Amino acid sequence: MDQIPSETRSTLAFEVTNRRVLTIAVPMTLAYLTTPLLGIIDTAVVGQLGNAALLGGLAAGAIVFDVVFNTFNSLRSSTTGLVAQAHGRDDAQEERSILIRSLAVSAGVGGVLILLAAGIAALGVWFINPEPAVAEAMRVYIGIRMLAAPLTLMNFSILGYVLGRGEGRLGLCLQVVLNGSNIALSILLGLVLGWGLEGVAWGTVGGELVGILAGGAILARRFGKTPRPALSRIFDMAAMLRMLALNRDIMVRSFALLAAFALFTRQGAQLGTLTLAANAVLLNFLLVAGYFLDGFATAAEQLAGRAIGARYAPAFRKAVWLTALWGFALAAGATAIFLVFGETFVAFVTTAPGVREVASAYLPWAAFIAISGVLAFEMDGIFIGATWSRDMRNMMLLSFAAYIACLFWLGAAFGNHGLWAALHIFLIVRGLSLAAILPKRARAAFA
């Protein structure tokens, strides 16, 4: 049990309820769903130009940015966990200090990414190896969009701060403003003004700028009447190193996750073009489920982190229980929908008869992926909020090793069925391995 004195427990203790979980999870689920909408609009804008090379350059460039920014999305996660703990301690000065540290790191990393833009574009062209016209479109798109790198990462930091305080509705508003302005500017610059692919890229830069201005205005008003933390506190070396270590561990986890899906795609390609295409279609099931499960993972981050900061074990236990309950309920619902409407979804995505036939054969594997992955999503949220990043990193590497062994063994024995089985095993091992060490970590945290 926690050791909080009775006179302070009434201030720091808080109740975790279904409503509190949903207040964070539902707005953030909606916020995350605006991201694929942005990609669809960008593709539609460039598609109106009637130039396949430009469309290919946009798609290939988007893959590069997915890798780069998914890697540095650790800035959002680490900020959420640290702010949630400071919020649990009722330490507003430290919340603000964490935000400023995160913004400083984001600006620095973003500046480095701008300097490396040409090299990143060259590496992306080398890896994807497209035709010359597509490669040139890639370079143009990446060169312009990378100018927004500091803004993108700083928006991650602001969102992390907001979510760390449990302000899901504000997080939704900021994401709607950011992605909405991005969409509007991409249409205006790309189509109305005729800038084409460059217009879409500049629309992203403009959208990120609008996001920073909106978030900055809200925070400036919030902080305007409160005392400013001392520079010595903001740039405290121990606090900075803790943030950097947390980011490092989450980045390792993200790299392993990206590598797992890259290997799945690669092994699927060895089984033929139809299997590769069918797997690509079916992975959208995990993508869709992931946007919903991420909302509850975000709720787990904030509530677990706040409970750790408050040293209030009942709230921590309730957060683990309720986010798991809602996560499994949502995963079961998603699986049922995928089983009933999966073939309709496949038919909507592709008109190729061969791809449809192969995808239908493996549809049950894809439909149950949400149930296999829900515990991994929730445990990631709990461990990020509690800032037990080393455990999360180590269990990810353990799961990745098990996945590689299963991928090649089961793939060789059972073909594409084996690949899908390995992916399920990867997600299940991630969730169970973290769940297995959770009680010990919780006892130590609240001792």
Short mmCIF file of C-alpha atoms in Angstrom, two decimals:
data_model
loop_
_atom_site.label_atom_id
_atom_site.label_comp_id
_atom_site.label_asym_id
_atom_site.label_seq_id
_atom_site.Cartn_x
_atom_site.Cartn_y
_atom_site.Cartn_z
CA MET A 1 0.00 0.00 0.00
CA ASP A 2 1.18 3.58 -0.58
CA GLN A 3 2.90 5.52 2.15
CA ILE A 4 1.18 8.86 1.56
CA PRO A 5 0.40 10.69 4.83
CA SER A 6 -3.31 10.99 5.60
CA GLU A 7 -3.25 14.77 5.40
CA THR A 8 -2.02 14.73 1.78
CA ARG A 9 -3.81 11.62 0.54
CA SER A 10 -7.10 13.49 0.11
CA THR A 11 -5.34 15.91 -2.25
CA LEU A 12 -3.37 13.39 -4.31
CA ALA A 13 -5.81 10.47 -4.36
CA PHE A 14 -8.19 10.29 -7.32
CA GLU A 15 -10.87 7.92 -8.53
CA VAL A 16 -10.48 5.97 -11.77
CA THR A 17 -13.90 5.42 -13.32
CA ASN A 18 -15.28 4.28 -16.66
CA ARG A 19 -16.15 7.88 -17.41
CA ARG A 20 -12.59 9.06 -16.72
CA VAL A 21 -11.17 6.34 -18.98
CA LEU A 22 -13.59 7.19 -21.80
CA THR A 23 -13.02 10.94 -21.39
CA ILE A 24 -9.45 10.35 -22.51
CA ALA A 25 -9.87 7.35 -24.82
CA VAL A 26 -12.81 8.45 -26.98
CA PRO A 27 -11.51 11.91 -27.97
CA MET A 28 -8.06 10.51 -28.72
CA THR A 29 -9.49 7.68 -30.79
CA LEU A 30 -11.28 10.30 -32.88
CA ALA A 31 -8.07 12.35 -33.04
CA TYR A 32 -6.02 9.39 -34.25
CA LEU A 33 -8.62 8.64 -36.92
CA THR A 34 -7.99 12.05 -38.51
CA THR A 35 -4.47 10.93 -39.47
CA PRO A 36 -5.44 8.40 -42.18
CA LEU A 37 -8.02 10.91 -43.46
CA LEU A 38 -5.16 13.33 -44.06
CA GLY A 39 -3.29 10.72 -46.10
CA ILE A 40 -6.40 9.97 -48.16
CA ILE A 41 -6.93 13.67 -48.97
CA ASP A 42 -3.28 14.19 -49.94
CA THR A 43 -3.44 11.17 -52.23
CA ALA A 44 -6.69 12.41 -53.78
CA VAL A 45 -5.21 15.89 -54.41
CA VAL A 46 -2.13 14.54 -56.17
CA GLY A 47 -4.26 11.92 -57.93
CA GLN A 48 -6.22 14.72 -59.61
CA LEU A 49 -3.05 15.79 -61.40
CA GLY A 50 -3.09 12.66 -63.60
CA ASN A 51 0.63 12.02 -63.15
CA ALA A 52 1.47 8.53 -61.87
CA ALA A 53 5.05 9.53 -61.03
CA LEU A 54 3.88 12.29 -58.69
CA LEU A 55 1.44 9.92 -56.99
CA GLY A 56 4.18 7.35 -56.60
CA GLY A 57 6.55 9.98 -55.20
CA LEU A 58 3.95 11.03 -52.64
CA ALA A 59 3.31 7.43 -51.54
CA ALA A 60 7.00 6.59 -51.30
CA GLY A 61 7.81 9.84 -49.51
CA ALA A 62 5.00 9.20 -47.04
CA ILE A 63 6.60 5.85 -46.17
CA VAL A 64 9.87 7.62 -45.36
CA PHE A 65 8.09 10.08 -43.09
CA ASP A 66 6.13 7.31 -41.40
CA VAL A 67 9.43 5.69 -40.42
CA VAL A 68 11.06 8.95 -39.29
CA PHE A 69 8.17 10.41 -37.32
CA ASN A 70 6.94 7.11 -35.87
CA THR A 71 10.45 6.75 -34.51
CA PHE A 72 10.43 10.18 -32.89
CA ASN A 73 6.85 9.85 -31.69
CA SER A 74 8.64 8.74 -28.52
CA LEU A 75 8.72 12.45 -27.67
CA ARG A 76 4.93 12.39 -27.33
CA SER A 77 4.88 9.22 -25.27
CA SER A 78 7.71 10.18 -22.91
CA THR A 79 6.20 13.62 -22.32
CA THR A 80 2.82 12.08 -21.52
CA GLY A 81 4.29 9.70 -18.95
CA LEU A 82 6.45 12.30 -17.21
CA VAL A 83 3.74 14.98 -17.15
CA ALA A 84 1.18 12.46 -15.86
CA GLN A 85 3.45 11.64 -12.93
CA ALA A 86 4.07 15.30 -12.15
CA HIS A 87 0.31 15.86 -12.38
CA GLY A 88 -0.21 13.03 -9.92
CA ARG A 89 2.21 14.75 -7.51
CA ASP A 90 0.32 18.01 -8.02
CA ASP A 91 3.56 19.62 -9.22
CA ALA A 92 2.49 22.18 -11.82
CA GLN A 93 5.98 23.70 -12.00
CA GLU A 94 7.46 20.34 -13.00
CA GLU A 95 4.71 19.76 -15.57
CA ARG A 96 5.69 23.03 -17.23
CA SER A 97 9.41 22.23 -16.95
CA ILE A 98 8.87 18.85 -18.63
CA LEU A 99 7.02 20.54 -21.49
CA ILE A 100 9.83 23.05 -22.03
CA ARG A 101 12.47 20.29 -21.94
CA SER A 102 10.50 18.29 -24.46
CA LEU A 103 10.04 21.31 -26.75
CA ALA A 104 13.78 22.02 -26.59
CA VAL A 105 14.64 18.42 -27.51
CA SER A 106 12.02 18.46 -30.29
CA ALA A 107 13.39 21.67 -31.78
CA GLY A 108 16.95 20.33 -31.66
CA VAL A 109 16.11 16.96 -33.21
CA GLY A 110 13.91 18.64 -35.82
CA GLY A 111 16.76 20.96 -36.78
CA VAL A 112 19.08 18.00 -37.26
CA LEU A 113 16.47 16.28 -39.44
CA ILE A 114 16.31 19.37 -41.68
CA LEU A 115 20.10 19.23 -42.12
CA LEU A 116 19.87 15.51 -42.94
CA ALA A 117 16.92 15.89 -45.34
CA ALA A 118 18.92 15.28 -48.52
CA GLY A 119 20.57 12.21 -47.00
CA ILE A 120 17.24 10.86 -45.74
CA ALA A 121 15.73 11.35 -49.22
CA ALA A 122 18.69 9.58 -50.85
CA LEU A 123 18.42 6.68 -48.39
CA GLY A 124 14.68 6.41 -49.06
CA VAL A 125 15.24 6.40 -52.83
CA TRP A 126 17.92 3.72 -52.45
CA PHE A 127 15.73 1.51 -50.30
CA ILE A 128 12.55 1.82 -52.38
CA ASN A 129 14.43 1.94 -55.71
CA PRO A 130 11.65 3.58 -57.78
CA GLU A 131 11.77 4.77 -61.38
CA PRO A 132 13.69 8.05 -61.99
CA ALA A 133 10.57 10.21 -62.25
CA VAL A 134 9.20 8.83 -58.98
CA ALA A 135 12.59 9.27 -57.30
CA GLU A 136 12.69 12.93 -58.32
CA ALA A 137 9.17 13.49 -56.98
CA MET A 138 10.25 11.81 -53.72
CA ARG A 139 13.21 14.16 -53.34
CA VAL A 140 11.07 17.24 -53.93
CA TYR A 141 8.37 16.14 -51.50
CA ILE A 142 10.80 15.12 -48.75
CA GLY A 143 12.91 18.27 -49.18
CA ILE A 144 9.91 20.54 -48.59
CA ARG A 145 8.07 18.51 -45.96
CA MET A 146 11.18 17.97 -43.85
CA LEU A 147 11.19 21.73 -43.20
CA ALA A 148 8.27 21.04 -40.86
CA ALA A 149 10.27 18.53 -38.77
CA PRO A 150 10.82 20.84 -35.76
CA LEU A 151 7.16 21.90 -35.87
CA THR A 152 5.95 18.29 -36.10
CA LEU A 153 8.05 17.16 -33.15
CA MET A 154 7.08 20.20 -31.07
CA ASN A 155 3.42 19.40 -31.76
CA PHE A 156 4.18 15.90 -30.42
CA SER A 157 5.50 17.54 -27.24
CA ILE A 158 2.45 19.76 -26.80
CA LEU A 159 0.10 16.83 -27.36
CA GLY A 160 2.10 14.78 -24.85
CA TYR A 161 1.76 17.53 -22.24
CA VAL A 162 -1.99 17.82 -22.82
CA LEU A 163 -2.53 14.06 -22.62
CA GLY A 164 -0.34 13.80 -19.54
CA ARG A 165 -2.85 16.03 -17.80
CA GLY A 166 -5.73 13.87 -19.02
CA GLU A 167 -7.16 16.59 -21.30
CA GLY A 168 -8.40 14.32 -24.08
CA ARG A 169 -10.86 16.83 -25.52
CA LEU A 170 -8.18 19.49 -25.83
CA GLY A 171 -5.94 16.92 -27.51
CA LEU A 172 -8.71 16.17 -29.99
CA CYS A 173 -9.22 19.87 -30.70
CA LEU A 174 -5.51 20.42 -31.34
CA GLN A 175 -5.33 17.43 -33.70
CA VAL A 176 -8.44 18.57 -35.58
CA VAL A 177 -6.96 22.06 -35.98
CA LEU A 178 -3.62 20.66 -37.13
CA ASN A 179 -4.92 18.04 -39.56
CA GLY A 180 -7.85 20.18 -40.66
CA SER A 181 -5.61 23.10 -41.61
CA ASN A 182 -3.23 20.66 -43.30
CA ILE A 183 -6.07 19.30 -45.44
CA ALA A 184 -7.38 22.78 -46.30
CA LEU A 185 -3.93 24.11 -47.22
CA SER A 186 -3.10 21.01 -49.28
CA ILE A 187 -6.29 21.45 -51.32
CA LEU A 188 -5.74 25.20 -51.67
CA LEU A 189 -2.08 25.04 -52.63
CA GLY A 190 -2.12 21.74 -54.49
CA LEU A 191 -5.30 22.11 -56.53
CA VAL A 192 -6.73 25.63 -56.39
CA LEU A 193 -3.39 27.40 -56.86
CA GLY A 194 -1.99 24.59 -59.01
CA TRP A 195 1.21 23.91 -57.04
CA GLY A 196 0.69 20.16 -57.34
CA LEU A 197 2.88 17.87 -55.24
CA GLU A 198 4.84 20.84 -53.89
CA GLY A 199 1.56 22.37 -52.74
CA VAL A 200 0.67 19.25 -50.76
CA ALA A 201 4.10 19.30 -49.11
CA TRP A 202 3.85 23.00 -48.26
CA GLY A 203 0.31 22.36 -46.98
CA THR A 204 1.80 19.98 -44.42
CA VAL A 205 4.35 22.60 -43.36
CA GLY A 206 1.57 25.16 -43.00
CA GLY A 207 -0.66 22.78 -41.07
CA GLU A 208 2.10 22.01 -38.57
CA LEU A 209 2.70 25.75 -38.15
CA VAL A 210 -0.99 26.38 -37.48
CA GLY A 211 -0.91 23.54 -34.94
CA ILE A 212 2.03 25.11 -33.10
CA LEU A 213 0.38 28.54 -33.08
CA ALA A 214 -2.90 27.11 -31.74
CA GLY A 215 -1.21 25.02 -29.07
CA GLY A 216 1.17 27.81 -28.15
CA ALA A 217 -1.67 30.31 -27.77
CA ILE A 218 -3.59 27.99 -25.43
CA LEU A 219 -0.53 27.26 -23.31
CA ALA A 220 0.55 30.91 -23.22
CA ARG A 221 -2.85 31.87 -21.84
CA ARG A 222 -2.70 29.02 -19.32
CA PHE A 223 0.80 29.88 -18.11
CA GLY A 224 0.40 33.65 -18.29
CA LYS A 225 -0.51 34.14 -14.63
CA THR A 226 1.66 31.41 -13.12
CA PRO A 227 5.29 31.78 -11.99
CA ARG A 228 7.89 30.65 -14.50
CA PRO A 229 10.13 27.72 -13.47
CA ALA A 230 13.77 28.58 -12.90
CA LEU A 231 16.15 27.70 -15.75
CA SER A 232 18.14 25.57 -13.33
CA ARG A 233 15.03 23.45 -12.79
CA ILE A 234 14.03 23.29 -16.45
CA PHE A 235 17.46 22.15 -17.59
CA ASP A 236 18.26 20.01 -14.58
CA MET A 237 20.77 17.44 -15.88
CA ALA A 238 19.22 14.44 -14.10
CA ALA A 239 15.76 15.30 -15.45
CA MET A 240 17.11 15.80 -18.97
CA LEU A 241 18.96 12.48 -18.89
CA ARG A 242 15.83 10.72 -17.63
CA MET A 243 13.81 12.12 -20.53
CA LEU A 244 16.48 11.15 -23.06
CA ALA A 245 16.76 7.61 -21.63
CA LEU A 246 12.99 7.23 -21.80
CA ASN A 247 12.98 8.39 -25.42
CA ARG A 248 15.84 6.02 -26.26
CA ASP A 249 13.98 2.99 -24.89
CA ILE A 250 10.73 3.89 -26.64
CA MET A 251 12.63 4.43 -29.91
CA VAL A 252 14.19 0.96 -29.64
CA ARG A 253 10.71 -0.45 -29.11
CA SER A 254 9.41 1.47 -32.15
CA PHE A 255 12.29 0.26 -34.36
CA ALA A 256 11.60 -3.34 -33.38
CA LEU A 257 7.91 -2.91 -34.14
CA LEU A 258 8.64 -1.43 -37.56
CA ALA A 259 11.14 -4.21 -38.25
CA ALA A 260 8.56 -6.86 -37.34
CA PHE A 261 6.11 -5.58 -39.94
CA ALA A 262 8.87 -5.08 -42.51
CA LEU A 263 9.94 -8.71 -42.07
CA PHE A 264 6.33 -9.87 -42.32
CA THR A 265 6.01 -8.01 -45.63
CA ARG A 266 9.34 -9.34 -46.89
CA GLN A 267 8.51 -12.96 -46.10
CA GLY A 268 5.09 -12.54 -47.66
CA ALA A 269 6.75 -11.28 -50.84
CA GLN A 270 8.69 -14.57 -51.07
CA LEU A 271 5.37 -16.39 -51.36
CA GLY A 272 4.33 -14.48 -54.50
CA THR A 273 2.78 -11.21 -55.59
CA LEU A 274 -0.79 -12.28 -54.81
CA THR A 275 0.12 -13.22 -51.23
CA LEU A 276 2.05 -9.99 -50.77
CA ALA A 277 -0.90 -7.93 -52.02
CA ALA A 278 -3.43 -9.88 -49.96
CA ASN A 279 -1.38 -9.44 -46.78
CA ALA A 280 -1.10 -5.72 -47.46
CA VAL A 281 -4.89 -5.49 -47.71
CA LEU A 282 -5.45 -7.55 -44.55
CA LEU A 283 -2.93 -5.57 -42.48
CA ASN A 284 -5.38 -2.68 -42.75
CA PHE A 285 -7.50 -4.58 -40.22
CA LEU A 286 -4.71 -4.17 -37.66
CA LEU A 287 -4.27 -0.55 -38.70
CA VAL A 288 -7.96 0.20 -38.13
CA ALA A 289 -8.08 -1.71 -34.84
CA GLY A 290 -4.87 0.00 -33.77
CA TYR A 291 -6.40 3.48 -33.97
CA PHE A 292 -9.13 2.42 -31.55
CA LEU A 293 -6.83 0.49 -29.21
CA ASP A 294 -4.40 3.42 -29.14
CA GLY A 295 -7.11 5.55 -27.56
CA PHE A 296 -7.34 3.21 -24.58
CA ALA A 297 -3.55 2.85 -24.47
CA THR A 298 -3.37 6.64 -24.15
CA ALA A 299 -5.86 6.52 -21.27
CA ALA A 300 -3.68 3.85 -19.63
CA GLU A 301 -0.60 6.09 -20.02
CA GLN A 302 -2.19 9.05 -18.28
CA LEU A 303 -3.99 7.21 -15.50
CA ALA A 304 -1.10 4.88 -14.66
CA GLY A 305 1.38 7.76 -14.72
CA ARG A 306 -0.82 9.93 -12.54
CA ALA A 307 -1.26 7.08 -10.03
CA ILE A 308 2.51 6.54 -9.90
CA GLY A 309 3.06 10.26 -9.30
CA ALA A 310 0.44 10.33 -6.56
CA ARG A 311 1.76 7.03 -5.11
CA TYR A 312 -1.85 5.89 -4.94
CA ALA A 313 -2.03 2.16 -5.62
CA PRO A 314 -5.86 1.80 -5.81
CA ALA A 315 -6.01 4.16 -8.79
CA PHE A 316 -3.20 2.26 -10.52
CA ARG A 317 -4.93 -1.09 -10.08
CA LYS A 318 -8.25 0.34 -11.27
CA ALA A 319 -6.57 1.92 -14.30
CA VAL A 320 -5.03 -1.42 -15.29
CA TRP A 321 -8.33 -3.24 -14.83
CA LEU A 322 -10.64 -0.77 -16.61
CA THR A 323 -8.38 -0.08 -19.60
CA ALA A 324 -7.96 -3.84 -20.06
CA LEU A 325 -11.72 -4.39 -19.79
CA TRP A 326 -12.55 -1.72 -22.35
CA GLY A 327 -9.69 -2.78 -24.60
CA PHE A 328 -10.77 -6.43 -24.74
CA ALA A 329 -14.41 -5.44 -25.24
CA LEU A 330 -13.45 -3.20 -28.15
CA ALA A 331 -11.15 -5.85 -29.62
CA ALA A 332 -13.91 -8.46 -29.44
CA GLY A 333 -16.31 -6.08 -31.17
CA ALA A 334 -13.76 -5.27 -33.87
CA THR A 335 -13.12 -8.98 -34.45
CA ALA A 336 -16.83 -9.66 -34.84
CA ILE A 337 -17.19 -6.80 -37.33
CA PHE A 338 -14.15 -7.98 -39.31
CA LEU A 339 -15.50 -11.54 -39.48
CA VAL A 340 -18.93 -10.39 -40.67
CA PHE A 341 -17.93 -7.57 -43.01
CA GLY A 342 -14.32 -8.51 -43.78
CA GLU A 343 -14.93 -9.77 -47.30
CA THR A 344 -16.92 -6.64 -48.11
CA PHE A 345 -14.01 -4.54 -46.88
CA VAL A 346 -11.54 -6.56 -48.97
CA ALA A 347 -13.75 -6.12 -52.04
CA PHE A 348 -13.85 -2.36 -51.41
CA VAL A 349 -10.07 -2.09 -51.15
CA THR A 350 -9.18 -4.19 -54.20
CA THR A 351 -10.96 -5.19 -57.40
CA ALA A 352 -8.37 -7.86 -58.34
CA PRO A 353 -10.11 -11.27 -58.22
CA GLY A 354 -6.91 -13.15 -57.34
CA VAL A 355 -6.08 -10.84 -54.44
CA ARG A 356 -9.65 -11.06 -53.14
CA GLU A 357 -9.54 -14.86 -53.20
CA VAL A 358 -6.21 -15.08 -51.34
CA ALA A 359 -7.25 -12.42 -48.81
CA SER A 360 -10.48 -14.30 -48.06
CA ALA A 361 -8.48 -17.43 -47.26
CA TYR A 362 -6.47 -15.62 -44.57
CA LEU A 363 -9.26 -13.32 -43.37
CA PRO A 364 -9.76 -15.07 -39.97
CA TRP A 365 -6.09 -14.50 -39.07
CA ALA A 366 -6.51 -10.77 -39.71
CA ALA A 367 -9.89 -10.60 -37.95
CA PHE A 368 -8.50 -11.94 -34.66
CA ILE A 369 -5.40 -9.73 -34.69
CA ALA A 370 -7.15 -7.14 -32.49
CA ILE A 371 -7.70 -9.66 -29.70
CA SER A 372 -4.11 -10.90 -29.93
CA GLY A 373 -2.77 -7.34 -29.79
CA VAL A 374 -4.99 -5.67 -27.20
CA LEU A 375 -2.90 -6.64 -24.17
CA ALA A 376 0.29 -5.43 -25.88
CA PHE A 377 -1.33 -2.04 -26.57
CA GLU A 378 -2.59 -1.71 -23.00
CA MET A 379 0.66 -2.83 -21.36
CA ASP A 380 2.62 -0.40 -23.53
CA GLY A 381 0.39 2.38 -22.22
CA ILE A 382 0.80 1.29 -18.58
CA PHE A 383 4.58 0.96 -18.82
CA ILE A 384 5.01 4.27 -20.69
CA GLY A 385 2.87 6.08 -18.12
CA ALA A 386 4.83 4.50 -15.27
CA THR A 387 8.08 5.31 -17.19
CA TRP A 388 9.22 1.68 -16.87
CA SER A 389 10.70 2.04 -20.34
CA ARG A 390 13.61 -0.34 -19.85
CA ASP A 391 11.24 -3.22 -19.11
CA MET A 392 9.14 -2.30 -22.14
CA ARG A 393 12.24 -2.21 -24.35
CA ASN A 394 13.57 -5.53 -23.05
CA MET A 395 10.27 -7.36 -23.40
CA MET A 396 9.91 -5.99 -26.93
CA LEU A 397 13.34 -7.36 -27.85
CA LEU A 398 12.45 -10.72 -26.26
CA SER A 399 9.19 -10.81 -28.21
CA PHE A 400 10.98 -9.81 -31.41
CA ALA A 401 13.46 -12.67 -31.00
CA ALA A 402 10.59 -15.13 -30.49
CA TYR A 403 8.84 -13.63 -33.52
CA ILE A 404 11.85 -14.08 -35.81
CA ALA A 405 12.21 -17.72 -34.78
CA CYS A 406 8.51 -18.38 -35.37
CA LEU A 407 8.41 -16.37 -38.60
CA PHE A 408 11.04 -18.47 -40.34
CA TRP A 409 10.09 -21.82 -38.77
CA LEU A 410 6.32 -21.55 -39.14
CA GLY A 411 6.63 -19.75 -42.47
CA ALA A 412 8.71 -22.58 -43.88
CA ALA A 413 6.32 -25.21 -42.50
CA PHE A 414 2.92 -23.61 -43.17
CA GLY A 415 3.49 -20.82 -45.69
CA ASN A 416 1.39 -17.69 -45.23
CA HIS A 417 -0.60 -19.31 -42.42
CA GLY A 418 2.70 -19.61 -40.58
CA LEU A 419 3.52 -15.93 -41.15
CA TRP A 420 0.21 -14.84 -39.68
CA ALA A 421 0.62 -17.23 -36.76
CA ALA A 422 4.05 -15.73 -36.05
CA LEU A 423 2.56 -12.22 -36.05
CA HIS A 424 -0.08 -13.29 -33.53
CA ILE A 425 2.59 -14.91 -31.35
CA PHE A 426 4.64 -11.70 -31.47
CA LEU A 427 1.73 -9.60 -30.20
CA ILE A 428 0.68 -12.15 -27.56
CA VAL A 429 4.22 -12.54 -26.20
CA ARG A 430 4.59 -8.76 -25.99
CA GLY A 431 1.43 -8.44 -23.93
CA LEU A 432 1.95 -11.45 -21.68
CA SER A 433 5.62 -10.74 -20.96
CA LEU A 434 4.83 -7.23 -19.76
CA ALA A 435 1.79 -8.42 -17.82
CA ALA A 436 3.95 -11.04 -16.10
CA ILE A 437 6.35 -8.48 -14.63
CA LEU A 438 3.69 -5.86 -13.90
CA PRO A 439 2.81 -7.06 -10.34
CA LYS A 440 6.46 -6.97 -9.24
CA ARG A 441 6.99 -3.48 -10.68
CA ALA A 442 3.77 -2.22 -9.10
CA ARG A 443 4.69 -3.59 -5.67
CA ALA A 444 8.07 -1.86 -5.85
CA ALA A 445 6.51 1.43 -7.01
CA PHE A 446 3.98 1.58 -4.17
CA ALA A 447 6.09 0.02 -1.41
#
